[in-house]
mmCIF file of C-alpha atoms and ligand atoms in Angstrom:
data_model
loop_
_atom_site.group_PDB
_atom_site.id
_atom_site.type_symbol
_atom_site.label_atom_id
_atom_site.label_comp_id
_atom_site.label_asym_id
_atom_site.label_seq_id
_atom_site.Cartn_x
_atom_site.Cartn_y
_atom_site.Cartn_z
ATOM 1 C CA UNK M 1 44.361 120.581 76.226
ATOM 2 C CA UNK M 2 43.447 121.898 79.676
ATOM 3 C CA UNK M 3 42.100 119.502 82.095
ATOM 4 C CA UNK M 4 40.072 120.226 85.265
ATOM 5 C CA UNK M 5 39.311 117.365 87.659
ATOM 6 C CA UNK M 6 36.471 118.249 90.158
ATOM 7 C CA UNK M 7 35.382 116.447 93.141
ATOM 8 C CA UNK M 8 31.969 115.767 92.009
ATOM 9 C CA UNK M 9 29.101 116.507 89.509
ATOM 10 C CA UNK M 10 28.088 119.867 90.964
ATOM 11 C CA UNK M 11 31.655 121.294 91.051
ATOM 12 C CA UNK M 12 32.100 119.958 87.438
ATOM 13 C CA UNK M 13 28.848 121.792 86.494
ATOM 14 C CA UNK M 14 29.971 125.078 88.177
ATOM 15 C CA UNK M 15 33.400 125.013 86.547
ATOM 16 C CA UNK M 16 31.928 124.427 83.119
ATOM 17 C CA UNK M 17 29.333 127.114 83.664
ATOM 18 C CA UNK M 18 31.908 129.394 84.592
ATOM 19 C CA UNK M 19 33.792 128.731 81.366
ATOM 20 C CA UNK M 20 30.590 129.338 79.338
ATOM 21 C CA UNK M 21 29.712 132.509 81.288
ATOM 22 C CA UNK M 22 33.125 134.056 80.715
ATOM 23 C CA UNK M 23 32.641 133.389 77.133
ATOM 24 C CA UNK M 24 29.291 135.234 77.022
ATOM 25 C CA UNK M 25 30.631 138.058 79.199
ATOM 26 C CA UNK M 26 33.657 138.616 77.019
ATOM 27 C CA UNK M 27 31.698 138.303 73.777
ATOM 28 C CA UNK M 28 27.950 138.777 74.199
ATOM 29 C CA UNK M 29 27.157 137.758 70.619
ATOM 30 C CA UNK M 30 28.973 134.453 70.983
ATOM 31 C CA UNK M 31 27.685 131.562 68.943
ATOM 32 C CA UNK M 32 27.485 128.639 71.425
ATOM 33 C CA UNK M 33 27.311 124.974 70.341
ATOM 34 C CA UNK M 34 24.979 123.150 72.950
ATOM 35 C CA UNK M 35 24.644 119.728 74.004
ATOM 36 C CA UNK M 36 21.953 117.676 75.622
ATOM 37 C CA UNK M 37 21.953 114.466 77.867
ATOM 38 C CA UNK M 38 21.893 114.212 81.512
ATOM 39 C CA UNK M 39 25.558 115.667 81.942
ATOM 40 C CA UNK M 40 24.718 119.295 81.048
ATOM 41 C CA UNK M 41 21.669 119.829 83.074
ATOM 42 C CA UNK M 42 23.606 121.115 86.013
ATOM 43 C CA UNK M 43 25.477 123.636 83.863
ATOM 44 C CA UNK M 44 22.277 125.040 82.499
ATOM 45 C CA UNK M 45 20.841 125.206 86.021
ATOM 46 C CA UNK M 46 23.884 127.186 87.174
ATOM 47 C CA UNK M 47 23.630 129.478 84.080
ATOM 48 C CA UNK M 48 20.062 130.107 84.793
ATOM 49 C CA UNK M 49 20.948 130.963 88.391
ATOM 50 C CA UNK M 50 23.441 133.559 87.377
ATOM 51 C CA UNK M 51 21.160 135.078 84.822
ATOM 52 C CA UNK M 52 18.595 135.438 87.517
ATOM 53 C CA UNK M 53 21.099 137.189 89.636
ATOM 54 C CA UNK M 54 21.780 139.657 86.791
ATOM 55 C CA UNK M 55 25.273 138.449 86.078
ATOM 56 C CA UNK M 56 24.458 137.050 82.587
ATOM 57 C CA UNK M 57 22.764 138.390 79.609
ATOM 58 C CA UNK M 58 21.866 136.084 76.617
ATOM 59 C CA UNK M 59 20.219 138.683 74.653
ATOM 60 C CA UNK M 60 22.781 138.684 71.893
ATOM 61 C CA UNK M 61 23.762 135.093 72.257
ATOM 62 C CA UNK M 62 23.260 132.643 69.282
ATOM 63 C CA UNK M 63 22.983 128.827 69.953
ATOM 64 C CA UNK M 64 23.393 125.786 67.643
ATOM 65 C CA UNK M 65 22.679 122.336 69.047
ATOM 66 C CA UNK M 66 24.561 119.294 68.148
ATOM 67 C CA UNK M 67 21.791 116.877 67.294
ATOM 68 C CA UNK M 68 18.081 115.915 67.332
ATOM 69 C CA UNK M 69 16.203 112.680 67.004
ATOM 70 C CA UNK M 70 14.788 111.958 63.660
ATOM 71 C CA UNK M 71 10.963 112.037 64.009
ATOM 72 C CA UNK M 72 10.743 114.063 67.243
ATOM 73 C CA UNK M 73 9.691 117.710 67.385
ATOM 74 C CA UNK M 74 8.972 120.528 70.010
ATOM 75 C CA UNK M 75 5.815 118.770 71.361
ATOM 76 C CA UNK M 76 7.651 115.463 72.241
ATOM 77 C CA UNK M 77 9.212 115.658 75.742
ATOM 78 C CA UNK M 78 12.078 113.508 74.672
ATOM 79 C CA UNK M 79 13.232 115.652 71.714
ATOM 80 C CA UNK M 80 16.282 117.716 72.276
ATOM 81 C CA UNK M 81 14.333 120.978 71.222
ATOM 82 C CA UNK M 82 12.045 120.397 74.197
ATOM 83 C CA UNK M 83 15.017 119.697 76.461
ATOM 84 C CA UNK M 84 16.665 122.894 75.444
ATOM 85 C CA UNK M 85 13.518 124.915 76.191
ATOM 86 C CA UNK M 86 13.061 123.323 79.501
ATOM 87 C CA UNK M 87 16.567 123.528 80.790
ATOM 88 C CA UNK M 88 17.672 126.785 79.236
ATOM 89 C CA UNK M 89 15.806 128.751 76.498
ATOM 90 C CA UNK M 90 12.566 129.289 78.491
ATOM 91 C CA UNK M 91 14.459 130.316 81.510
ATOM 92 C CA UNK M 92 16.689 133.119 80.235
ATOM 93 C CA UNK M 93 16.402 136.100 77.908
ATOM 94 C CA UNK M 94 17.769 134.311 74.698
ATOM 95 C CA UNK M 95 15.818 135.326 71.600
ATOM 96 C CA UNK M 96 13.937 132.330 70.348
ATOM 97 C CA UNK M 97 15.032 133.208 66.733
ATOM 98 C CA UNK M 98 18.791 132.916 67.927
ATOM 99 C CA UNK M 99 18.384 129.232 68.881
ATOM 100 C CA UNK M 100 18.910 126.504 66.333
ATOM 101 C CA UNK M 101 18.551 122.757 66.260
ATOM 102 C CA UNK M 102 18.322 120.354 63.327
ATOM 103 C CA UNK M 103 14.644 119.754 62.344
ATOM 104 C CA UNK M 104 13.761 116.492 63.569
ATOM 105 C CA UNK M 105 10.348 116.663 62.033
ATOM 106 C CA UNK M 106 11.742 117.010 58.587
ATOM 107 C CA UNK M 107 11.293 113.405 57.180
ATOM 108 C CA UNK M 108 13.694 113.828 54.406
ATOM 109 C CA UNK M 109 17.189 113.155 55.928
ATOM 110 C CA UNK M 110 18.970 114.774 52.942
ATOM 111 C CA UNK M 111 16.927 117.895 53.192
ATOM 112 C CA UNK M 112 17.118 118.130 56.915
ATOM 113 C CA UNK M 113 21.055 117.797 56.872
ATOM 114 C CA UNK M 114 21.455 120.086 54.044
ATOM 115 C CA UNK M 115 19.439 122.891 55.738
ATOM 116 C CA UNK M 116 21.330 122.644 59.045
ATOM 117 C CA UNK M 117 24.643 122.539 57.205
ATOM 118 C CA UNK M 118 23.712 125.689 55.314
ATOM 119 C CA UNK M 119 22.563 127.264 58.527
ATOM 120 C CA UNK M 120 25.814 126.486 60.283
ATOM 121 C CA UNK M 121 27.833 127.813 57.319
ATOM 122 C CA UNK M 122 25.753 131.147 57.343
ATOM 123 C CA UNK M 123 26.290 131.753 60.962
ATOM 124 C CA UNK M 124 30.050 131.051 60.910
ATOM 125 C CA UNK M 125 32.041 128.877 63.345
ATOM 126 C CA UNK M 126 31.050 128.452 66.948
ATOM 127 C CA UNK M 127 33.012 130.398 69.592
ATOM 128 C CA UNK M 128 32.514 127.555 72.053
ATOM 129 C CA UNK M 129 31.193 124.106 71.453
ATOM 130 C CA UNK M 130 29.911 122.285 74.538
ATOM 131 C CA UNK M 131 30.285 118.447 74.370
ATOM 132 C CA UNK M 132 29.024 115.577 76.447
ATOM 133 C CA UNK M 133 30.521 112.078 75.870
ATOM 134 C CA UNK M 134 28.782 108.803 75.125
ATOM 135 C CA UNK M 135 29.818 105.591 76.857
ATOM 136 C CA UNK M 136 31.122 104.338 73.543
ATOM 137 C CA UNK M 137 33.004 107.677 72.947
ATOM 138 C CA UNK M 138 30.361 109.188 70.866
ATOM 139 C CA UNK M 139 30.114 113.040 70.563
ATOM 140 C CA UNK M 140 26.828 114.574 69.325
ATOM 141 C CA UNK M 141 25.399 111.355 67.788
ATOM 142 C CA UNK M 142 28.684 110.478 66.012
ATOM 143 C CA UNK M 143 28.796 106.723 66.713
ATOM 144 C CA UNK M 144 31.875 104.479 66.537
ATOM 145 C CA UNK M 145 32.457 103.887 62.807
ATOM 146 C CA UNK M 146 35.263 103.279 60.225
ATOM 147 C CA UNK M 147 35.293 106.816 59.137
ATOM 148 C CA UNK M 148 34.770 110.223 60.707
ATOM 149 C CA UNK M 149 31.704 111.598 59.041
ATOM 150 C CA UNK M 150 32.484 115.383 58.379
ATOM 151 C CA UNK M 151 29.160 117.448 58.171
ATOM 152 C CA UNK M 152 25.755 117.130 59.449
ATOM 153 C CA UNK M 153 24.461 113.740 58.679
ATOM 154 C CA UNK M 154 21.720 111.258 59.542
ATOM 155 C CA UNK M 155 22.953 108.417 61.689
ATOM 156 C CA UNK M 156 21.501 105.085 62.640
ATOM 157 C CA UNK M 157 22.016 104.754 66.380
ATOM 158 C CA UNK M 158 23.918 101.992 67.894
ATOM 159 C CA UNK M 159 22.205 99.438 70.273
ATOM 160 C CA UNK M 160 24.318 100.794 73.078
ATOM 161 C CA UNK M 161 23.221 104.271 72.577
ATOM 162 C CA UNK M 162 19.485 103.227 72.251
ATOM 163 C CA UNK M 163 19.916 101.302 75.411
ATOM 164 C CA UNK M 164 21.655 104.126 77.234
ATOM 165 C CA UNK M 165 19.029 106.704 76.270
ATOM 166 C CA UNK M 166 15.974 104.417 77.132
ATOM 167 C CA UNK M 167 16.031 106.162 80.616
ATOM 168 C CA UNK M 168 14.613 109.282 79.105
ATOM 169 C CA UNK M 169 11.618 107.484 77.583
ATOM 170 C CA UNK M 170 8.451 106.048 78.988
ATOM 171 C CA UNK M 171 8.297 102.248 79.421
ATOM 172 C CA UNK M 172 7.224 100.735 76.144
ATOM 173 C CA UNK M 173 7.989 103.892 74.258
ATOM 174 C CA UNK M 174 10.191 103.564 71.224
ATOM 175 C CA UNK M 175 13.520 105.118 71.264
ATOM 176 C CA UNK M 176 14.107 106.607 67.886
ATOM 177 C CA UNK M 177 16.711 104.634 65.734
ATOM 178 C CA UNK M 178 17.927 107.593 63.734
ATOM 179 C CA UNK M 179 19.155 111.130 64.598
ATOM 180 C CA UNK M 180 20.425 114.226 62.707
ATOM 181 C CA UNK M 181 23.856 115.307 64.011
ATOM 182 C CA UNK M 182 26.622 117.732 63.442
ATOM 183 C CA UNK M 183 29.603 115.912 62.028
ATOM 184 C CA UNK M 184 33.001 115.803 63.087
ATOM 185 C CA UNK M 185 34.150 118.811 60.832
ATOM 186 C CA UNK M 186 31.055 120.809 62.029
ATOM 187 C CA UNK M 187 32.215 120.192 65.632
ATOM 188 C CA UNK M 188 36.062 120.752 65.155
ATOM 189 C CA UNK M 189 35.210 124.097 63.509
ATOM 190 C CA UNK M 190 34.450 125.598 66.830
ATOM 191 C CA UNK M 191 37.212 127.838 68.207
ATOM 192 C CA UNK M 192 37.048 126.238 71.629
ATOM 193 C CA UNK M 193 35.636 122.994 72.729
ATOM 194 C CA UNK M 194 34.407 122.173 76.073
ATOM 195 C CA UNK M 195 34.031 118.537 77.085
ATOM 196 C CA UNK M 196 32.101 117.504 80.269
ATOM 197 C CA UNK M 197 32.082 114.031 81.747
ATOM 198 C CA UNK M 198 30.624 112.779 85.025
ATOM 199 C CA UNK M 199 30.546 109.353 86.724
ATOM 200 C CA UNK M 200 32.448 106.124 86.576
ATOM 201 C CA UNK M 201 30.620 104.771 83.662
ATOM 202 C CA UNK M 202 32.249 107.490 81.481
ATOM 203 C CA UNK M 203 35.841 106.607 82.704
ATOM 204 C CA UNK M 204 36.647 104.264 79.672
ATOM 205 C CA UNK M 205 35.332 106.736 77.279
ATOM 206 C CA UNK M 206 37.356 109.709 78.725
ATOM 207 C CA UNK M 207 40.517 107.592 78.772
ATOM 208 C CA UNK M 208 40.165 106.138 75.291
ATOM 209 C CA UNK M 209 39.073 109.605 73.971
ATOM 210 C CA UNK M 210 41.893 111.539 75.429
ATOM 211 C CA UNK M 211 44.721 109.084 75.834
ATOM 212 C CA UNK M 212 44.106 106.374 73.418
ATOM 213 C CA UNK M 213 44.795 106.392 69.542
ATOM 214 C CA UNK M 214 42.860 108.779 67.390
ATOM 215 C CA UNK M 215 40.310 106.509 65.577
ATOM 216 C CA UNK M 216 36.726 106.789 64.333
ATOM 217 C CA UNK M 217 36.078 103.827 66.520
ATOM 218 C CA UNK M 218 36.235 106.398 69.282
ATOM 219 C CA UNK M 219 34.738 109.450 67.618
ATOM 220 C CA UNK M 220 35.673 111.790 70.639
ATOM 221 C CA UNK M 221 39.345 110.806 70.171
ATOM 222 C CA UNK M 222 39.566 113.311 67.119
ATOM 223 C CA UNK M 223 39.444 116.138 69.620
ATOM 224 C CA UNK M 224 43.103 115.321 70.299
ATOM 225 C CA UNK M 225 43.733 117.139 67.155
ATOM 226 C CA UNK M 226 42.007 120.288 68.020
ATOM 227 C CA UNK M 227 44.185 123.064 69.664
ATOM 228 C CA UNK M 228 41.810 124.494 72.120
ATOM 229 C CA UNK M 229 40.000 121.716 74.103
ATOM 230 C CA UNK M 230 39.123 121.995 77.790
ATOM 231 C CA UNK M 231 38.059 118.604 79.580
ATOM 232 C CA UNK M 232 36.050 119.215 82.840
ATOM 233 C CA UNK M 233 35.630 115.783 84.362
ATOM 234 C CA UNK M 234 34.646 114.886 87.926
ATOM 235 C CA UNK M 235 37.003 112.377 89.719
ATOM 236 C CA UNK M 236 35.017 109.251 88.864
ATOM 237 C CA UNK M 237 35.094 110.029 85.171
ATOM 238 C CA UNK M 238 38.883 110.814 85.285
ATOM 239 C CA UNK M 239 39.634 107.822 87.465
ATOM 240 C CA UNK M 240 41.206 105.828 84.551
ATOM 241 C CA UNK M 241 43.371 108.714 83.403
ATOM 242 C CA UNK M 242 45.352 109.743 86.350
ATOM 243 C CA UNK M 243 48.292 107.630 85.292
ATOM 244 C CA UNK M 244 48.441 109.501 81.980
ATOM 245 C CA UNK M 245 48.340 113.160 82.993
ATOM 246 C CA UNK M 246 47.862 115.334 85.970
ATOM 247 C CA UNK M 247 45.119 117.807 85.680
ATOM 248 C CA UNK M 248 45.620 121.539 85.377
ATOM 249 C CA UNK M 249 45.657 123.652 88.567
ATOM 250 C CA UNK M 250 42.027 124.885 89.219
HETATM 251 C C1 GLP E 301 23.482 111.438 73.900
HETATM 252 C C2 GLP E 301 23.621 112.769 72.988
HETATM 253 C C3 GLP E 301 25.143 113.303 73.208
HETATM 254 C C4 GLP E 301 25.460 113.173 74.738
HETATM 255 C C5 GLP E 301 25.368 111.649 75.172
HETATM 256 C C6 GLP E 301 25.874 111.447 76.528
HETATM 257 O O1 GLP E 301 23.355 110.314 73.003
HETATM 258 N N1 GLP E 301 23.353 112.741 71.706
HETATM 259 O O2 GLP E 301 25.285 114.522 72.829
HETATM 260 O O3 GLP E 301 26.738 113.742 75.053
HETATM 261 O O4 GLP E 301 24.256 111.018 74.980
HETATM 262 O O5 GLP E 301 24.680 111.633 77.531
HETATM 263 P P1 GLP E 301 24.645 111.744 78.980
HETATM 264 O O6 GLP E 301 25.196 113.046 79.377
HETATM 265 O O7 GLP E 301 23.211 111.679 79.355
HETATM 266 O O8 GLP E 301 25.525 110.656 79.604
#
């Protein structure tokens, strides 16, 4: 595992965007696994800026997102499909047909998950998967559990995740209680995995994920078993790990 520790969120975003842009430049038809949440916003802004300067071309890039809320679609500002259009897809020259997310409007969990699993199989493995990390160590929407769920599945969100994600919803608006998410096998298939974390409230999750035991109670801990993981964390998010390992030189 390669670990970069940056001074702040802006530097974390630039470093992670650099890694993604290198991937696109080296292999323009890369399959990128993408993530949502507040952490990747700065990464997408940076990629859009470089696209604007003519340094990046998304015309052949294919994307697959990690997850989507069950019940939300492109017209809901809180859906992940809306988020992806707002922060990336509508600002670069990616072909709409090359972007994929689970279908939150499909009411039938089994059908929705089967469809997304089949799509992932047909596209082949991700070249690079971007991941944020939840405060409880979740990745995508793989919540702490007694087992690692393998493929795309429907999850019942934990109270802590519902609470954490309330900030994206209007007061009084219900945060969905279910989501469709790539499972652990769908994530680990990626050739390369890029994890980003920022802020002190992620410090426990980062320590437990990368320096604690591998356990489904901390879903991100499974990443220790993948042989090409890059962690880009800012100082605050890495603050509880310095005693375990020195970061790689920048
Ligand atoms: C959500 C998403 C995850 C994301 C996590 C952390 O629950 N499903 O993919 O990594 O929250 O989000 P944030 O970056 O806003 O802290």
